[in-house]
Amino acid sequence: EVQLVESGGGLVQAGGSLRLSCAASGFTFDDYSIGWFRQAPGKEREGVSCISASDGYKHYTDSVKGRFTISSDNAKNSVYLQMNSLEPEDTAVYYCVALTFCERPPRPWGRRDYWGLGTQVTVSS
């Protein structure tokens, strides 16, 4: 059974930090790039960051560049998202996603094959 399990969400004040974790199982981790997507109330789901399985390339959407850092631990089949300098606009449900690729723009996001259930991040002003 494929599983992507997110953890680490919560409530934090603006300017604070959170570290999200994603634990993957049930598929060959090395075959997939892993990404983080988010969805805020009333908004479309958007890609936040991804890390390539092939060359370690890391992509960030413009609004989080310089604040968020993605990393992976292949020995643990896990991916992390360190989020610093959080803003109220970062409030959303964050999802871990297994992607067929993570590449340089203009099309960084591969096909989204597997999704986690999400973890809530709330940033208060």
GROMACS .gro file of C-alpha atoms in nm:
model
  125
    1GLU     CA    1   0.000   0.000   0.000
    2VAL     CA    2   0.136   0.338  -0.104
    3GLN     CA    3   0.158   0.587   0.178
    4LEU     CA    4   0.285   0.941   0.208
    5VAL     CA    5   0.248   1.061   0.564
    6GLU     CA    6   0.301   1.425   0.648
    7SER     CA    7   0.375   1.559   0.993
    8GLY     CA    8   0.502   1.875   1.156
    9GLY     CA    9   0.223   2.118   1.082
   10GLY     CA   10   0.075   2.344   1.344
   11LEU     CA   11   0.005   2.697   1.455
   12VAL     CA   12   0.288   2.949   1.454
   13GLN     CA   13   0.319   3.326   1.470
   14ALA     CA   14   0.434   3.526   1.172
   15GLY     CA   15   0.811   3.517   1.147
   16GLY     CA   16   0.829   3.174   1.305
   17SER     CA   17   0.942   2.840   1.167
   18LEU     CA   18   0.808   2.492   1.112
   19ARG     CA   19   0.960   2.177   0.971
   20LEU     CA   20   0.736   1.945   0.776
   21SER     CA   21   0.825   1.580   0.729
   22CYS     CA   22   0.702   1.331   0.472
   23ALA     CA   23   0.753   0.958   0.524
   24ALA     CA   24   0.703   0.746   0.212
   25SER     CA   25   0.633   0.375   0.182
   26GLY     CA   26   0.479   0.123  -0.054
   27PHE     CA   27   0.667   0.234  -0.366
   28THR     CA   28   1.025   0.263  -0.484
   29PHE     CA   29   1.128   0.594  -0.333
   30ASP     CA   30   1.429   0.643  -0.561
   31ASP     CA   31   1.203   0.625  -0.870
   32TYR     CA   32   1.012   0.940  -0.777
   33SER     CA   33   1.081   1.303  -0.719
   34ILE     CA   34   0.899   1.437  -0.415
   35GLY     CA   35   0.718   1.766  -0.393
   36TRP     CA   36   0.521   1.977  -0.152
   37PHE     CA   37   0.194   2.134  -0.262
   38ARG     CA   38  -0.041   2.349  -0.060
   39GLN     CA   39  -0.399   2.464  -0.071
   40ALA     CA   40  -0.534   2.762   0.113
   41PRO     CA   41  -0.907   2.813   0.176
   42GLY     CA   42  -1.079   2.934  -0.138
   43LYS     CA   43  -0.765   2.900  -0.348
   44GLU     CA   44  -0.633   2.650  -0.598
   45ARG     CA   45  -0.375   2.396  -0.498
   46GLU     CA   46  -0.025   2.517  -0.585
   47GLY     CA   47   0.319   2.366  -0.602
   48VAL     CA   48   0.558   2.492  -0.333
   49SER     CA   49   0.879   2.297  -0.377
   50CYS     CA   50   1.016   1.972  -0.517
   51ILE     CA   51   1.340   1.776  -0.519
   52SER     CA   52   1.452   1.570  -0.812
   53ALA     CA   53   1.525   1.200  -0.771
   54SER     CA   54   1.761   1.202  -1.069
   55ASP     CA   55   2.000   1.487  -0.993
   56GLY     CA   56   1.894   1.643  -0.663
   57TYR     CA   57   1.772   1.961  -0.830
   58LYS     CA   58   1.553   2.166  -0.597
   59HIS     CA   59   1.274   2.386  -0.721
   60TYR     CA   60   1.087   2.654  -0.526
   61THR     CA   61   0.792   2.864  -0.622
   62ASP     CA   62   0.879   3.233  -0.617
   63SER     CA   63   0.682   3.320  -0.303
   64VAL     CA   64   0.889   3.087  -0.083
   65LYS     CA   65   1.236   3.131  -0.229
   66GLY     CA   66   1.487   3.220   0.040
   67ARG     CA   67   1.250   3.114   0.318
   68PHE     CA   68   1.179   2.745   0.257
   69THR     CA   69   1.432   2.464   0.213
   70ILE     CA   70   1.355   2.115   0.086
   71SER     CA   71   1.574   1.818   0.168
   72SER     CA   72   1.562   1.442   0.153
   73ASP     CA   73   1.697   1.142   0.338
   74ASN     CA   74   1.683   0.848   0.101
   75ALA     CA   75   1.792   0.606   0.373
   76LYS     CA   76   1.473   0.696   0.558
   77ASN     CA   77   1.251   0.738   0.250
   78SER     CA   78   1.172   1.084   0.381
   79VAL     CA   79   1.155   1.440   0.256
   80TYR     CA   80   1.149   1.754   0.468
   81LEU     CA   81   1.041   2.113   0.420
   82GLN     CA   82   1.202   2.365   0.651
   83MET     CA   83   0.987   2.676   0.654
   84ASN     CA   84   1.133   2.995   0.801
   85SER     CA   85   1.006   3.351   0.819
   86LEU     CA   86   0.652   3.225   0.787
   87GLU     CA   87   0.384   3.467   0.674
   88PRO     CA   88   0.006   3.456   0.717
   89GLU     CA   89  -0.013   3.396   0.341
   90ASP     CA   90   0.161   3.060   0.397
   91THR     CA   91  -0.146   2.933   0.584
   92ALA     CA   92  -0.268   2.623   0.401
   93VAL     CA   93  -0.291   2.248   0.406
   94TYR     CA   94   0.045   2.115   0.289
   95TYR     CA   95   0.060   1.793   0.090
   96CYS     CA   96   0.349   1.563   0.015
   97VAL     CA   97   0.336   1.435  -0.344
   98ALA     CA   98   0.526   1.174  -0.543
   99LEU     CA   99   0.607   1.322  -0.884
  100THR     CA  100   0.734   1.161  -1.201
  101PHE     CA  101   0.990   1.442  -1.224
  102CYS     CA  102   1.105   1.772  -1.076
  103GLU     CA  103   1.278   1.987  -1.335
  104ARG     CA  104   1.384   2.341  -1.407
  105PRO     CA  105   1.117   2.580  -1.529
  106PRO     CA  106   0.910   2.632  -1.733
  107ARG     CA  107   0.758   2.293  -1.637
  108PRO     CA  108   0.899   2.189  -1.302
  109TRP     CA  109   0.617   1.963  -1.189
  110GLY     CA  110   0.581   1.610  -1.316
  111ARG     CA  111   0.270   1.399  -1.299
  112ARG     CA  112   0.137   1.373  -0.945
  113ASP     CA  113   0.112   1.000  -0.891
  114TYR     CA  114   0.065   0.974  -0.516
  115TRP     CA  115  -0.062   1.217  -0.252
  116GLY     CA  116  -0.049   1.233   0.124
  117LEU     CA  117  -0.350   1.339   0.330
  118GLY     CA  118  -0.196   1.672   0.421
  119THR     CA  119  -0.097   1.864   0.730
  120GLN     CA  120  -0.239   2.200   0.836
  121VAL     CA  121  -0.008   2.499   0.869
  122THR     CA  122  -0.158   2.811   1.025
  123VAL     CA  123   0.040   3.132   1.056
  124SER     CA  124  -0.109   3.400   1.276
  125SER     CA  125  -0.038   3.770   1.229
   0.00000   0.00000   0.00000
